[in-house]
Tab-separated table of C-alpha atoms in Angstrom:
chain	number	residue	atom	x	y	z
A	94	MET	CA	1.492	-20.764	5.299
A	95	GLN	CA	-1.753	-22.047	6.999
A	96	ARG	CA	0.009	-25.331	7.410
A	97	ILE	CA	3.082	-23.690	8.821
A	98	SER	CA	1.304	-21.635	11.514
A	99	ALA	CA	-0.610	-25.356	12.789
A	100	PHE	CA	2.684	-26.895	12.832
A	101	ALA	CA	4.183	-23.797	14.993
A	102	GLU	CA	1.137	-23.681	17.348
A	103	THR	CA	1.339	-27.604	17.839
A	104	THR	CA	4.810	-27.507	18.585
A	105	ALA	CA	4.769	-24.571	20.996
A	106	LEU	CA	1.940	-26.255	22.561
A	107	MET	CA	4.018	-29.360	23.227
A	108	GLY	CA	6.869	-26.935	24.123
A	109	ASP	CA	5.575	-26.053	27.587
A	110	PRO	CA	7.183	-28.477	30.303
A	111	SER	CA	3.855	-29.043	32.151
A	112	ARG	CA	1.591	-29.627	28.934
A	113	ALA	CA	4.246	-31.699	27.765
A	114	ASN	CA	4.278	-33.907	31.105
A	115	MET	CA	0.471	-33.657	30.711
A	116	LEU	CA	0.830	-35.347	26.913
A	117	PHE	CA	3.257	-38.091	28.623
A	118	ALA	CA	1.038	-39.078	31.250
A	119	LEU	CA	-1.635	-40.113	28.593
A	120	MET	CA	0.940	-42.431	26.658
A	121	ASP	CA	-0.295	-45.553	28.352
A	122	GLY	CA	-3.842	-45.099	26.722
A	123	ARG	CA	-5.779	-43.897	29.827
A	124	ALA	CA	-7.826	-41.259	30.571
A	125	LEU	CA	-6.966	-39.053	33.464
A	126	SER	CA	-8.654	-36.295	35.182
A	127	ALA	CA	-7.451	-32.855	35.435
A	128	GLY	CA	-6.437	-33.520	39.268
A	129	GLU	CA	-4.682	-36.296	38.178
A	130	LEU	CA	-2.514	-34.411	35.562
A	131	ALA	CA	-1.991	-31.555	37.779
A	132	ARG	CA	-0.514	-33.449	40.129
A	133	PHE	CA	1.888	-35.445	37.436
A	134	ALA	CA	2.885	-31.979	35.865
A	135	GLY	CA	3.365	-30.330	39.444
A	136	VAL	CA	1.091	-27.517	38.928
A	137	THR	CA	-2.251	-26.277	40.955
A	138	PRO	CA	-5.418	-27.456	39.372
A	139	GLN	CA	-6.198	-23.968	38.162
A	140	THR	CA	-3.248	-23.776	36.227
A	141	ALA	CA	-3.801	-27.529	34.969
A	142	SER	CA	-7.565	-26.047	33.674
A	143	GLY	CA	-5.846	-23.893	31.571
A	144	HIS	CA	-3.359	-25.958	29.900
A	145	LEU	CA	-6.019	-28.748	29.059
A	146	GLY	CA	-8.034	-26.343	27.867
A	147	LYS	CA	-5.505	-25.250	25.271
A	148	LEU	CA	-4.724	-28.747	24.550
A	149	ALA	CA	-8.230	-29.561	23.750
A	150	GLU	CA	-8.849	-26.281	21.662
A	151	ALA	CA	-5.962	-27.508	19.585
A	152	GLY	CA	-7.237	-31.177	19.298
A	153	LEU	CA	-4.184	-32.557	21.072
A	154	VAL	CA	-6.765	-34.411	24.000
A	155	VAL	CA	-10.262	-34.994	24.615
A	156	PRO	CA	-12.055	-34.218	27.479
A	157	THR	CA	-15.129	-36.661	28.533
A	158	ARG	CA	-17.200	-35.927	31.612
A	159	GLN	CA	-18.423	-38.669	34.065
A	160	GLY	CA	-20.464	-37.452	37.081
A	161	ARG	CA	-18.614	-34.675	38.426
A	162	HIS	CA	-15.328	-35.265	37.244
A	163	ARG	CA	-13.763	-34.474	33.792
A	164	TYR	CA	-11.432	-36.973	32.116
A	165	PHE	CA	-8.802	-36.544	29.408
A	166	ARG	CA	-7.369	-38.581	27.105
A	167	LEU	CA	-5.238	-38.229	23.757
A	168	ALA	CA	-7.218	-37.192	21.054
A	169	SER	CA	-5.944	-39.921	18.180
A	170	PRO	CA	-3.462	-42.486	17.331
A	171	SER	CA	-1.978	-39.614	15.213
A	172	VAL	CA	-0.936	-37.502	18.406
A	173	ALA	CA	0.031	-40.339	20.338
A	174	GLN	CA	2.444	-41.414	17.410
A	175	MET	CA	3.286	-37.672	17.108
A	176	VAL	CA	4.485	-37.443	21.025
A	177	GLU	CA	6.206	-40.935	21.226
A	178	SER	CA	8.347	-39.875	17.951
A	179	VAL	CA	9.197	-36.489	19.811
A	180	MET	CA	9.879	-38.351	23.198
A	181	SER	CA	12.286	-40.527	20.997
A	182	VAL	CA	13.770	-37.789	19.316
A	183	ALA	CA	14.316	-35.979	22.776
A	184	GLU	CA	15.952	-38.641	24.598
A	185	GLU	CA	18.277	-39.470	21.442
A	186	LEU	CA	19.190	-36.283	21.110
A	187	SER	CA	19.814	-35.322	24.971
A	188	GLY	CA	21.409	-38.402	25.414
A	189	ARG	CA	19.535	-38.874	28.864
A	190	PRO	CA	16.784	-41.105	29.090
A	191	LEU	CA	13.115	-39.344	29.625
A	192	PRO	CA	11.753	-40.088	33.481
A	193	SER	CA	10.138	-43.140	34.121
A	194	THR	CA	6.459	-43.065	34.096
A	195	GLY	CA	6.100	-45.766	36.877
A	196	PRO	CA	5.442	-49.202	37.431
A	197	ARG	CA	4.194	-49.712	34.388
A	198	ASP	CA	6.676	-49.249	32.365
A	199	ALA	CA	8.372	-53.005	32.324
A	200	ALA	CA	5.094	-54.390	30.939
A	201	LEU	CA	4.876	-51.248	28.319
A	202	ARG	CA	8.442	-51.885	27.534
A	203	ARG	CA	7.565	-55.787	27.105
A	204	VAL	CA	4.736	-55.586	24.499
A	205	ARG	CA	1.838	-52.950	23.828
A	206	THR	CA	-0.466	-51.165	21.607
A	207	CYS	CA	0.896	-48.365	19.621
A	208	TYR	CA	-3.119	-47.935	19.461
A	209	ASP	CA	-3.700	-49.885	16.168
A	210	HIS	CA	-0.351	-52.048	16.128
A	211	LEU	CA	2.042	-53.498	18.289
A	212	ALA	CA	4.953	-51.547	20.164
A	213	GLY	CA	7.301	-52.701	22.693
A	214	GLU	CA	10.441	-55.227	22.873
A	215	ILE	CA	8.083	-58.087	20.933
A	216	ALA	CA	6.823	-55.720	18.258
A	217	VAL	CA	10.820	-54.698	17.515
A	218	ALA	CA	11.620	-58.171	17.805
A	219	ILE	CA	8.986	-59.417	14.921
A	220	ALA	CA	9.957	-57.132	12.476
A	221	GLY	CA	13.812	-57.663	13.035
A	222	ARG	CA	13.281	-61.410	12.743
A	223	MET	CA	11.035	-60.742	9.333
A	224	ALA	CA	13.645	-58.512	8.101
A	225	GLU	CA	16.287	-61.110	8.782
A	226	ARG	CA	14.329	-63.958	6.824
A	227	GLY	CA	13.855	-61.567	4.360
A	228	GLN	CA	10.017	-61.270	4.574
A	229	LEU	CA	10.133	-57.594	5.404
A	230	VAL	CA	12.340	-54.790	4.022
A	231	LEU	CA	12.494	-52.671	7.319
A	232	SER	CA	13.883	-48.981	7.689
A	233	HIS	CA	13.276	-45.958	10.195
A	234	ASP	CA	11.476	-44.384	6.837
A	235	GLY	CA	9.287	-47.210	5.571
A	236	ALA	CA	8.545	-50.484	5.395
A	237	ALA	CA	7.566	-53.146	2.399
A	238	LEU	CA	6.352	-56.717	3.190
A	239	THR	CA	8.452	-59.124	0.388
A	240	ASP	CA	6.583	-61.826	-1.414
A	241	ALA	CA	7.456	-64.249	1.487
A	242	GLY	CA	6.189	-61.785	4.085
A	243	SER	CA	2.911	-61.721	2.386
A	244	ALA	CA	3.184	-65.726	2.211
A	245	LEU	CA	3.563	-65.833	5.832
A	246	LEU	CA	0.616	-63.379	6.837
A	247	VAL	CA	-1.626	-65.231	4.809
A	248	GLU	CA	-0.803	-68.580	6.427
A	249	MET	CA	-1.218	-66.924	9.798
A	250	GLY	CA	-4.865	-66.462	8.229
A	251	ILE	CA	-4.696	-62.766	7.418
A	252	ALA	CA	-6.637	-61.345	4.141
A	253	ALA	CA	-4.588	-60.915	1.161
A	254	ASP	CA	-6.472	-57.678	0.427
A	255	ILE	CA	-5.141	-56.005	3.608
A	256	ILE	CA	-1.519	-57.268	2.975
A	257	ARG	CA	-1.601	-55.497	-0.409
A	258	ALA	CA	-2.176	-52.350	1.599
A	259	PRO	CA	0.823	-50.125	2.083
A	260	CYS	CA	2.264	-50.754	5.404
A	261	ARG	CA	5.193	-48.638	6.921
A	262	SER	CA	7.521	-48.565	9.904
A	263	CYS	CA	6.815	-46.760	12.972
A	264	LEU	CA	9.979	-45.760	15.147
A	265	ASP	CA	9.594	-47.586	18.719
A	266	TRP	CA	9.717	-45.230	21.484
A	267	SER	CA	11.374	-47.758	24.246
A	268	GLU	CA	13.327	-49.485	21.807
A	269	ARG	CA	14.491	-46.750	19.697
A	270	ARG	CA	14.287	-49.177	16.720
A	271	PRO	CA	11.385	-49.780	14.003
A	272	HIS	CA	8.247	-51.916	14.670
A	273	LEU	CA	6.105	-52.551	11.936
A	274	ALA	CA	2.538	-50.219	11.271
A	275	GLY	CA	0.214	-49.241	8.744
A	276	ALA	CA	-2.485	-51.936	7.529
A	277	ALA	CA	-0.158	-54.886	7.865
A	278	GLY	CA	0.949	-53.899	11.558
A	279	THR	CA	-2.565	-53.564	12.536
A	280	ALA	CA	-3.652	-56.672	10.955
A	281	LEU	CA	-0.961	-58.565	13.049
A	282	TYR	CA	-2.266	-57.118	16.081
A	283	ARG	CA	-5.550	-58.186	15.648
A	284	CYS	CA	-4.506	-61.443	14.391
A	285	PHE	CA	-2.564	-61.965	17.821
A	286	VAL	CA	-5.901	-60.479	19.888
A	287	ASP	CA	-8.577	-62.842	17.703
A	288	HIS	CA	-6.524	-65.841	18.379
A	289	ALA	CA	-6.056	-64.958	22.070
A	290	TRP	CA	-2.302	-64.974	21.669
A	291	PHE	CA	-1.972	-61.415	23.452
A	292	ARG	CA	-4.542	-60.100	26.241
A	293	GLN	CA	-5.065	-56.313	26.859
A	294	ARG	CA	-4.387	-55.386	30.666
A	295	GLU	CA	-7.086	-53.148	32.058
A	296	GLY	CA	-6.402	-49.596	32.251
A	297	THR	CA	-3.195	-49.569	29.971
A	298	ARG	CA	-1.820	-50.096	26.514
A	299	ALA	CA	0.420	-53.318	27.956
A	300	LEU	CA	-0.487	-56.411	26.656
A	301	GLU	CA	-0.331	-59.496	28.279
A	302	ILE	CA	1.678	-62.675	26.132
A	303	THR	CA	-0.716	-65.867	26.942
A	304	ARG	CA	0.552	-69.508	26.820
A	305	SER	CA	-0.928	-70.028	23.478
A	306	GLY	CA	0.873	-66.544	22.341
A	307	GLU	CA	4.125	-67.821	23.533
A	308	ALA	CA	4.037	-70.628	21.117
A	309	ALA	CA	2.667	-68.724	18.079
A	310	LEU	CA	5.677	-66.539	18.802
A	311	ASP	CA	8.149	-69.362	18.449
A	312	ARG	CA	6.169	-70.941	15.422
A	313	TRP	CA	5.914	-67.849	13.424
A	314	PHE	CA	8.810	-65.876	14.300
A	315	GLY	CA	11.082	-67.806	16.525
A	316	ILE	CA	11.155	-65.692	19.404
A	317	ARG	CA	11.322	-67.031	22.969
A	318	ALA	CA	8.807	-64.947	24.742
């Protein structure tokens, strides 16, 4: 019963348009001030403060004080995944695209972090290519590496014990198709960053593909970036 109550409280918080807009604004991974979130939601600073207090109390956002200002960010990867999934379902059911979040969108759609793994066009392409080659069994409900997929990741330098851990699929918000998540997804993301194939763009979840990254995508997955 407590779980149902917590579920109802969380969905009720997200159901308010102003609070939904605030969560939507935080989806690119930045920490934003209460004033910035108020402008994004189209409410007064006082109203925004009340909404943010409720979101923080529920554990959906975390406030950080810096000087005279308080900044807010999403509380955890699981919160981001929840918001991203709801956004994807809402767009699919309504038949209308969700509002644009600004000029960063093209970069975020191309390749970004889904907090601890890759997301966007490139991530979906990687998962799709692995599935085509029999290296990954992939669906909206789950994912599993085959022996061929495990061998590929080991060849890329990813530790075998990580690969043996459960992996999962994650429905990509912008592409509405699954990408690879779980331990294998996290290890693949770290592999790309550690080899300087991808670089994090400052102040956003978007990633930049380097020249060596373009070569790696072509070599390992047959993807032309």
